[in-house]
PDB file of C-alpha atoms in Angstrom:
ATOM      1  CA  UNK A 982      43.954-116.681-106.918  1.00 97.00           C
ATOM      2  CA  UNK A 983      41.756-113.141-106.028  1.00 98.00           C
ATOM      3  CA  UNK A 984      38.444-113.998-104.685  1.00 98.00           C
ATOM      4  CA  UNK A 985      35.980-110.962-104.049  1.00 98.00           C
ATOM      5  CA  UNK A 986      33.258-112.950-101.727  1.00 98.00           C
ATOM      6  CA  UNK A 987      30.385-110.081-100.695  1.00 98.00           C
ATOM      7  CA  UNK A 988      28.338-110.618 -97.947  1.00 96.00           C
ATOM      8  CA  UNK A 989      31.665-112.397 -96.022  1.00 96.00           C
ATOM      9  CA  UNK A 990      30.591-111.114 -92.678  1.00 93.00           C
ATOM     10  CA  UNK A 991      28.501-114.290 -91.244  1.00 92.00           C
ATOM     11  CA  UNK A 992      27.171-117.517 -92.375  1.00 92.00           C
ATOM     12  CA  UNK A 993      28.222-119.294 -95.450  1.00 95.00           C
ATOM     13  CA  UNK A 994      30.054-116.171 -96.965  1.00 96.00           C
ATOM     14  CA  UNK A 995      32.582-115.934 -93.450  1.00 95.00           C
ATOM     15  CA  UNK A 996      32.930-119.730 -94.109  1.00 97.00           C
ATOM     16  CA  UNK A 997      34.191-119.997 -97.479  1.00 98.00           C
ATOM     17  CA  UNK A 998      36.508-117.126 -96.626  1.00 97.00           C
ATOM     18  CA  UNK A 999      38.200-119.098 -94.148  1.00 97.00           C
ATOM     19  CA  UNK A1000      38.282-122.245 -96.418  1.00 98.00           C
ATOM     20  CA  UNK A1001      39.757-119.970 -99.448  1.00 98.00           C
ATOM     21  CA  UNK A1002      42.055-118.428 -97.276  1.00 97.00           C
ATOM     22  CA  UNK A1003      43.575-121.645 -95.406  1.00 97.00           C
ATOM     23  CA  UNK A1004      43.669-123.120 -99.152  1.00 97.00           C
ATOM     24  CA  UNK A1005      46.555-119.990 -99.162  1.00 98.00           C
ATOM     25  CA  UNK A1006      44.260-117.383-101.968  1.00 98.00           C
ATOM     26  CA  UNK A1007      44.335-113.832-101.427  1.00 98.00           C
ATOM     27  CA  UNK A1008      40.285-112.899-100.284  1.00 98.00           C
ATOM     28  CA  UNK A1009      38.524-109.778-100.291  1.00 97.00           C
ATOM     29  CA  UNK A1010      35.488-109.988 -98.222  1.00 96.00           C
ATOM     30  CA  UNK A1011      33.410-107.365 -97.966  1.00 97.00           C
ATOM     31  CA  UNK A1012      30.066-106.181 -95.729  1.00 95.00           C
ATOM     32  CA  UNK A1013      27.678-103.358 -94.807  1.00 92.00           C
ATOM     33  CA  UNK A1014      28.922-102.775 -91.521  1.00 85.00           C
ATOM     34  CA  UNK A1015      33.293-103.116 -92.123  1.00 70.00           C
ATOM     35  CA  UNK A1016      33.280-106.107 -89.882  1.00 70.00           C
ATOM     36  CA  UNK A1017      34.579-108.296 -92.775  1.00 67.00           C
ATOM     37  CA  UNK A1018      37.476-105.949 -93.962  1.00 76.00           C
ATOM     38  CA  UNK A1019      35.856-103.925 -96.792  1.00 94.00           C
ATOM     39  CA  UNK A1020      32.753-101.565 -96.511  1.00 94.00           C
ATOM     40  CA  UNK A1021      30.380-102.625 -98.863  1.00 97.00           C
ATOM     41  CA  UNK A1022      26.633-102.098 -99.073  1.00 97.00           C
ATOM     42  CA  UNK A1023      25.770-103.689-102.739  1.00 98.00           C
ATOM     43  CA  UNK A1024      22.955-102.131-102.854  1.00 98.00           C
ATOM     44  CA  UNK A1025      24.731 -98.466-102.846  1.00 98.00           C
ATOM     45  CA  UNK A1026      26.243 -97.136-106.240  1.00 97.00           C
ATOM     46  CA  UNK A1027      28.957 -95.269-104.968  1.00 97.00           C
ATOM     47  CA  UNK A1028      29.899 -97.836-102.446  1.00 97.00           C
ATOM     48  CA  UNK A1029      30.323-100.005-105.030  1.00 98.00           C
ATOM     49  CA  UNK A1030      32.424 -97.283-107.100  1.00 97.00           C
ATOM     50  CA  UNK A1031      34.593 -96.825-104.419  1.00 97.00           C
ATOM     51  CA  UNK A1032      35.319-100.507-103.551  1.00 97.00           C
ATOM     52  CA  UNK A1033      35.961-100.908-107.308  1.00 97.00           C
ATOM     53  CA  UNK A1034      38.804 -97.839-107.214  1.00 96.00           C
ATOM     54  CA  UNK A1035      40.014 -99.057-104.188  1.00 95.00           C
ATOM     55  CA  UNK A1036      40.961-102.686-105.774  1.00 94.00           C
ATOM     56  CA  UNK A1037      41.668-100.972-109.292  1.00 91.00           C
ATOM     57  CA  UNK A1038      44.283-102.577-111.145  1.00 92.00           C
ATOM     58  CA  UNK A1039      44.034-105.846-109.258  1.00 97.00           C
ATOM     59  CA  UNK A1040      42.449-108.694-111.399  1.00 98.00           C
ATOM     60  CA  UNK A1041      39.772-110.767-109.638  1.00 98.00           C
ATOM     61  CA  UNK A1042      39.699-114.556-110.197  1.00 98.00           C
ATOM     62  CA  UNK A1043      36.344-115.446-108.469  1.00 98.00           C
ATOM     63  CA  UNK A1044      33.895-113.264-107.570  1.00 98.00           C
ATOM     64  CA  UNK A1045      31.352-114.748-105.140  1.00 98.00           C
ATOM     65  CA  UNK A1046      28.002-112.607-105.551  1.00 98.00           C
ATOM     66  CA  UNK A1047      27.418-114.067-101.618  1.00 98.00           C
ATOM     67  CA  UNK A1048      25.466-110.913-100.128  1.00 97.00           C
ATOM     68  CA  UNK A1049      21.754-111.079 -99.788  1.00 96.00           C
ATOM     69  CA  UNK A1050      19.124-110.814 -97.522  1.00 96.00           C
ATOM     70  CA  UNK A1051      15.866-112.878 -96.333  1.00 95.00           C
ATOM     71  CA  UNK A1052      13.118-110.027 -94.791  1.00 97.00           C
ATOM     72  CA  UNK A1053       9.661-112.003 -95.189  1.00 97.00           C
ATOM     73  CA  UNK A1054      10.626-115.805 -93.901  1.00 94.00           C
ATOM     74  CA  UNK A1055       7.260-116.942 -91.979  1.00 95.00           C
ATOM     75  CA  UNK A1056       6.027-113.745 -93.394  1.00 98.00           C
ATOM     76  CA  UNK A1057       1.513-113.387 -93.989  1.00 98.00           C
ATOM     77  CA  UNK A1058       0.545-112.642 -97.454  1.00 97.00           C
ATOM     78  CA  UNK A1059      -1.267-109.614 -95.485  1.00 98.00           C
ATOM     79  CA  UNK A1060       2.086-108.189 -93.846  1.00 98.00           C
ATOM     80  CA  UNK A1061       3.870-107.524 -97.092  1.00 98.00           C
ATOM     81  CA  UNK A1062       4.633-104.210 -97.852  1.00 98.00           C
ATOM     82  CA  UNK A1063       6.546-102.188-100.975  1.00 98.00           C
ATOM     83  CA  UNK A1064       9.284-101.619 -98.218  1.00 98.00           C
ATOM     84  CA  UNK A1065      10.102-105.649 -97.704  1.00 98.00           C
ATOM     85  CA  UNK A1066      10.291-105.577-101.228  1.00 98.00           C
ATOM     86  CA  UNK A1067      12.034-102.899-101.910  1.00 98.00           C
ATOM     87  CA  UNK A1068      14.446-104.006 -99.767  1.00 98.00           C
ATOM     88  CA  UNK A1069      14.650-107.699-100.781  1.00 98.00           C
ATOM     89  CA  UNK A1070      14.997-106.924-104.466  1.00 98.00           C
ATOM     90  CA  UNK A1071      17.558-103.826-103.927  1.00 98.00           C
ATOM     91  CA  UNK A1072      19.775-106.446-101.821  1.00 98.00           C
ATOM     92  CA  UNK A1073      19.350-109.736-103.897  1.00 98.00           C
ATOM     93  CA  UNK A1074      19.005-108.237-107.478  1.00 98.00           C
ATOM     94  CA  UNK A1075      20.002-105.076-107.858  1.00 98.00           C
ATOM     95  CA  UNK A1076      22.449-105.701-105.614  1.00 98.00           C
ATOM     96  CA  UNK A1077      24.483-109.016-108.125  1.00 98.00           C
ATOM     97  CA  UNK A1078      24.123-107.125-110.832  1.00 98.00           C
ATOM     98  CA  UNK A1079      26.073-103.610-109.590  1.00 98.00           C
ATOM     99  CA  UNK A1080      28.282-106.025-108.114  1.00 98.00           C
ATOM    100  CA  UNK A1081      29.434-107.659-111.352  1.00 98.00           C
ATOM    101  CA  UNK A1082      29.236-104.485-113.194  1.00 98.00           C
ATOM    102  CA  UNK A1083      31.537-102.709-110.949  1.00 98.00           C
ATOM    103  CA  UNK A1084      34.141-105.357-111.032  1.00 98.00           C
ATOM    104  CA  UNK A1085      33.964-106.342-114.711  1.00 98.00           C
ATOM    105  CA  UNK A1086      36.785-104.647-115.253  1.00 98.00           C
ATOM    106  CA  UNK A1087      39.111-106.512-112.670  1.00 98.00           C
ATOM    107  CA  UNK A1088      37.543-109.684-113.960  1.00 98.00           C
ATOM    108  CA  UNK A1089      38.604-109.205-117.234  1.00 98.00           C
ATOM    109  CA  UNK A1090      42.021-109.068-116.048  1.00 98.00           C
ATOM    110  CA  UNK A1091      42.450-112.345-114.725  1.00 98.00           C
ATOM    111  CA  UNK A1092      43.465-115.543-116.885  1.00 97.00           C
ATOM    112  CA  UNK A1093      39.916-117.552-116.506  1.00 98.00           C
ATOM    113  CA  UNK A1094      37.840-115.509-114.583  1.00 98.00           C
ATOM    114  CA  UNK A1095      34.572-116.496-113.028  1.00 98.00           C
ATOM    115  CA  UNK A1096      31.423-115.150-111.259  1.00 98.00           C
ATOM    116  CA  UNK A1097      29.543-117.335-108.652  1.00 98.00           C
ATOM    117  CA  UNK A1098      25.912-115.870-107.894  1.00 98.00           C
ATOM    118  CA  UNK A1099      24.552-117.634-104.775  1.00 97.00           C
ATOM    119  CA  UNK A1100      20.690-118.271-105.764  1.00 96.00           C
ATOM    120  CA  UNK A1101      18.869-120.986-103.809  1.00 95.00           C
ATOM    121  CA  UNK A1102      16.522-123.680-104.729  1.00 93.00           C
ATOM    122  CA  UNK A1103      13.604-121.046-103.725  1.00 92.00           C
ATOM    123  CA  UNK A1104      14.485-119.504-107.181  1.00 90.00           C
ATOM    124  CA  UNK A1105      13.247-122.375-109.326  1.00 90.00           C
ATOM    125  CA  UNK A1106      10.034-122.302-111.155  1.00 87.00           C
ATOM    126  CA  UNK A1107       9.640-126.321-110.409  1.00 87.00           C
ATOM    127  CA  UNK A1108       8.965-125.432-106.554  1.00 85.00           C
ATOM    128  CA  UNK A1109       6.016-123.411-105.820  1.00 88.00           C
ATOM    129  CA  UNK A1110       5.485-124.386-102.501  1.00 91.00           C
ATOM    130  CA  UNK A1111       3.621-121.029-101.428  1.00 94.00           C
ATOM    131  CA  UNK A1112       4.989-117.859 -99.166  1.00 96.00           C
ATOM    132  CA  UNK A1113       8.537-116.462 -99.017  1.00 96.00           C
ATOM    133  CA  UNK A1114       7.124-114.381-101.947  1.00 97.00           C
ATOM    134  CA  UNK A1115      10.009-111.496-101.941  1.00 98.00           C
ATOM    135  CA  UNK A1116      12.896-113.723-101.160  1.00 97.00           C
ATOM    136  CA  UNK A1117      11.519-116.196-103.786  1.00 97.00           C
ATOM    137  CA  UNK A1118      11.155-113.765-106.478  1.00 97.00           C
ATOM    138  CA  UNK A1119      14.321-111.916-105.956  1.00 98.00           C
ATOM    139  CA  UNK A1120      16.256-115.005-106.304  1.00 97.00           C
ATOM    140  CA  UNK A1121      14.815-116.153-109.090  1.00 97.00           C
ATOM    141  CA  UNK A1122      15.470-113.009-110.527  1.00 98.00           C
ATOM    142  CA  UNK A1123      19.291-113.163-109.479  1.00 98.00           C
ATOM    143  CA  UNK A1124      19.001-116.618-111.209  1.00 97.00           C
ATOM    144  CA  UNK A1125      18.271-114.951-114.484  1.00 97.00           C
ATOM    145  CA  UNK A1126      21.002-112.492-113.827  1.00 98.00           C
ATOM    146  CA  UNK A1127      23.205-115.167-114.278  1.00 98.00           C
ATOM    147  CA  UNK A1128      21.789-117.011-116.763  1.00 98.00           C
ATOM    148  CA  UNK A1129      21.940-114.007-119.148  1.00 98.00           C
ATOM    149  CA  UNK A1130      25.240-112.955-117.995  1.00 98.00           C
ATOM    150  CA  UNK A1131      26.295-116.306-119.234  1.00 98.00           C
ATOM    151  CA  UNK A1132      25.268-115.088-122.441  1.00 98.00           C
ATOM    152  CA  UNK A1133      26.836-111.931-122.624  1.00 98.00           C
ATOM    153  CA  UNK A1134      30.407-113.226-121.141  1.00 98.00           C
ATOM    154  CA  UNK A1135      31.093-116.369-122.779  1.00 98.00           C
ATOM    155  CA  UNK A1136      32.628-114.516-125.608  1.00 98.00           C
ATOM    156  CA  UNK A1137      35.437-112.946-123.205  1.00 98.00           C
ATOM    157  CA  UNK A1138      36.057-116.112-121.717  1.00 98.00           C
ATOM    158  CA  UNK A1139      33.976-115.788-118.124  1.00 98.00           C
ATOM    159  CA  UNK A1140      32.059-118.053-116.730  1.00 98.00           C
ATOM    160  CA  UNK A1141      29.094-117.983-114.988  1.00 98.00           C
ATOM    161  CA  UNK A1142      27.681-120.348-112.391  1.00 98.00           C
ATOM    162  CA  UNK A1143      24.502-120.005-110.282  1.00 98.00           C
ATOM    163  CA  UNK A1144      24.557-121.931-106.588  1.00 98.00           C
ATOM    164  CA  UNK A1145      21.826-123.312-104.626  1.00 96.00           C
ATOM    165  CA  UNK A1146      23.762-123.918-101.338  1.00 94.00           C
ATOM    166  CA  UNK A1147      21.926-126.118 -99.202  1.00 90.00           C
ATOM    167  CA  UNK A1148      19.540-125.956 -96.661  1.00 84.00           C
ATOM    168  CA  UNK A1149      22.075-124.623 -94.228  1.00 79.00           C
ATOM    169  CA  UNK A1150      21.795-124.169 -90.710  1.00 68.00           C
ATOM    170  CA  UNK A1151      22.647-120.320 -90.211  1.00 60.00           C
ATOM    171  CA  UNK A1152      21.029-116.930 -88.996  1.00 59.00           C
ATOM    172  CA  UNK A1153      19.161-116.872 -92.167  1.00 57.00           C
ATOM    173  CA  UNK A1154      18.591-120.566 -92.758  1.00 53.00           C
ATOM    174  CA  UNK A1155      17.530-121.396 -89.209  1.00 56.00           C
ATOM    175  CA  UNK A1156      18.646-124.084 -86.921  1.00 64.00           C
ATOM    176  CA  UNK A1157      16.870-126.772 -88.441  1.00 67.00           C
ATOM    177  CA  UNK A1158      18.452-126.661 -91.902  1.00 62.00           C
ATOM    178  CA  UNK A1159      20.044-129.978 -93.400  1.00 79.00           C
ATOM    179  CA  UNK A1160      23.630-129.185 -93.644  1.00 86.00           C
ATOM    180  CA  UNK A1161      26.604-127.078 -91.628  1.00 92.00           C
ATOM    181  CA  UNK A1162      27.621-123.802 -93.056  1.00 92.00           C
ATOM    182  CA  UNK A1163      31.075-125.920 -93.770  1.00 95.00           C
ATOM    183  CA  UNK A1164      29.373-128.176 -95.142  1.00 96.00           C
ATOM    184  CA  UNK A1165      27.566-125.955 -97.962  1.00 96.00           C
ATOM    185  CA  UNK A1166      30.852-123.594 -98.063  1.00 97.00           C
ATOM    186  CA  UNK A1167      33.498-126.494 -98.923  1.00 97.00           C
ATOM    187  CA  UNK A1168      30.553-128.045-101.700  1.00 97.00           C
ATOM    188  CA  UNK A1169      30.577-124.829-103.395  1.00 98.00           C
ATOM    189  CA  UNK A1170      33.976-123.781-103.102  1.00 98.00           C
ATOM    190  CA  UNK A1171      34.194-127.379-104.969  1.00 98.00           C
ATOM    191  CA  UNK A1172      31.645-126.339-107.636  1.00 98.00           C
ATOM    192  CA  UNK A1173      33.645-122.969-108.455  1.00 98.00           C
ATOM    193  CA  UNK A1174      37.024-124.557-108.851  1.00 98.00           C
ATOM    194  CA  UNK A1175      35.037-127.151-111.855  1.00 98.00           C
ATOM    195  CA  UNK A1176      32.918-124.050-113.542  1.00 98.00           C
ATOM    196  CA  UNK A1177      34.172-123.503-117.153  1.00 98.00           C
ATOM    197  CA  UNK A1178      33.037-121.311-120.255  1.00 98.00           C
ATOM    198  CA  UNK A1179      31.791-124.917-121.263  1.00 98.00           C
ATOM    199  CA  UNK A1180      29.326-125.237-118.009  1.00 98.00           C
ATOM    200  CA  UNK A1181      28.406-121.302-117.537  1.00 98.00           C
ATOM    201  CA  UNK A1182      25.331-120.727-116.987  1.00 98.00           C
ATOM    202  CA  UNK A1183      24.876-123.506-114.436  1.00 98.00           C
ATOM    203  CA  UNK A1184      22.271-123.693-111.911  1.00 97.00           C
ATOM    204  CA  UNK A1185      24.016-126.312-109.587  1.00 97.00           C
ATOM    205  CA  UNK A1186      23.215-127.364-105.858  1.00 96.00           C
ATOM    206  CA  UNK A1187      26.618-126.773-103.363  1.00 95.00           C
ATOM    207  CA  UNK A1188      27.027-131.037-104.369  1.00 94.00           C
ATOM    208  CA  UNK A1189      26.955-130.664-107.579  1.00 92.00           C
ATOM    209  CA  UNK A1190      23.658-131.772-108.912  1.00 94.00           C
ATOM    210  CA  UNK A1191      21.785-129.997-111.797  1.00 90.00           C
ATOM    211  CA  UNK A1192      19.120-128.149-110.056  1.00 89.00           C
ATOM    212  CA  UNK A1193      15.758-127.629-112.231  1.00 83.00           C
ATOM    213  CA  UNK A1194      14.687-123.720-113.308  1.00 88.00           C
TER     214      UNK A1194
END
């Protein structure tokens, strides 16, 4: 099996790298800064043009839409700015959906293809806790991305899946999160090899309970 995992630098993404690769599959991690193997800012059209030449031909099994980043944690209402969200919705949005769109074409060469966008519980309407208004809404957002995608694939046989993973204790989830970054990667690794055309469109925790919208 091809997996294309983006954002396979650190945390949960450098995780279920290792797990996919020790299960013996061939993975193509990428990141902004090279240090995963392949260059690749998602939010950058002709990064993401060049990635797709440069694995042309080669169908993708799984793609992991893994990348994404977290700018206003602990963040005032008065400290936002249009540059935090610029930059949370370029990464987290804009970001899956270039993603998929530039490898569509590998997708559709594989035998059952599927697409894994990482969301988080912060994406569903049922939780309004307050704050974390960028990262909230750009993940709900990537949560519709999927949802719809679901939609618009089924007929060619992908599936879809959206993934909270977990509370996890990383950079970005903070040392005080419930679970290890193994944890969360081996739970969701789990949920991708079970996603079908008859359960796309999914919103699933990494242990495999229905998460609300």
């Amino acid at each position: 099996m091809h997996v294309v995992i983006t954002g396979a630098s650190r945390g949960i993404g450098k995780e279920m790298s290792k797990q996919l690769c020790d299960a013996g599959h061939d993975v193509t991690g990428t990141s902004r800064d090279h240090s995963s193997g392949v260059r690749l800012d998602v939010t950058d059209p002709g990064q993401q043009a060049r990635f797709a030449a440069q694995i042309k031909d080669q169908p993708v099994d799984l793609l992991v839409c893994n990348a994404g980043v977290y700018l206003d944690k602990g963040m005032a209402l008065e400290d936002y700015t249009a540059e935090v969200w610029g930059k949370s919705l370029a990464a987290n949005v804009t970001g899956v959906f270039l993603t998929v769109q530039a490898l569509l074409p590998n997708l559709r060469l594989a035998q059952a293809p599927k697409i894994a966008i990482i969301s988080s519980q912060m994406a569903s309407h049922a939780r309004a806790p307050g704050g974390s208004y960028a990262y909230r809404a750009s993940k709900a957002a990537a949560l519709n991305i999927g949802r719809n995608l679901s939609t618009d694939l089924k007929p060619e046989g992908i599936a879809v899946g959206i993934y909270h993973p977990g509370w996890v204790r990383t950079d970005m989830g903070g040392e005080e999160g419930d679970i290890t970054v193994e944890e969360s990667a081996s739970g969701l690794i789990r949920e991708f090899d079970v996603l079908s055309v008859e359960t796309s469109g999914c919103f699933h925790t990494w242990d495999g309970r229905i998460h609300a919208y």
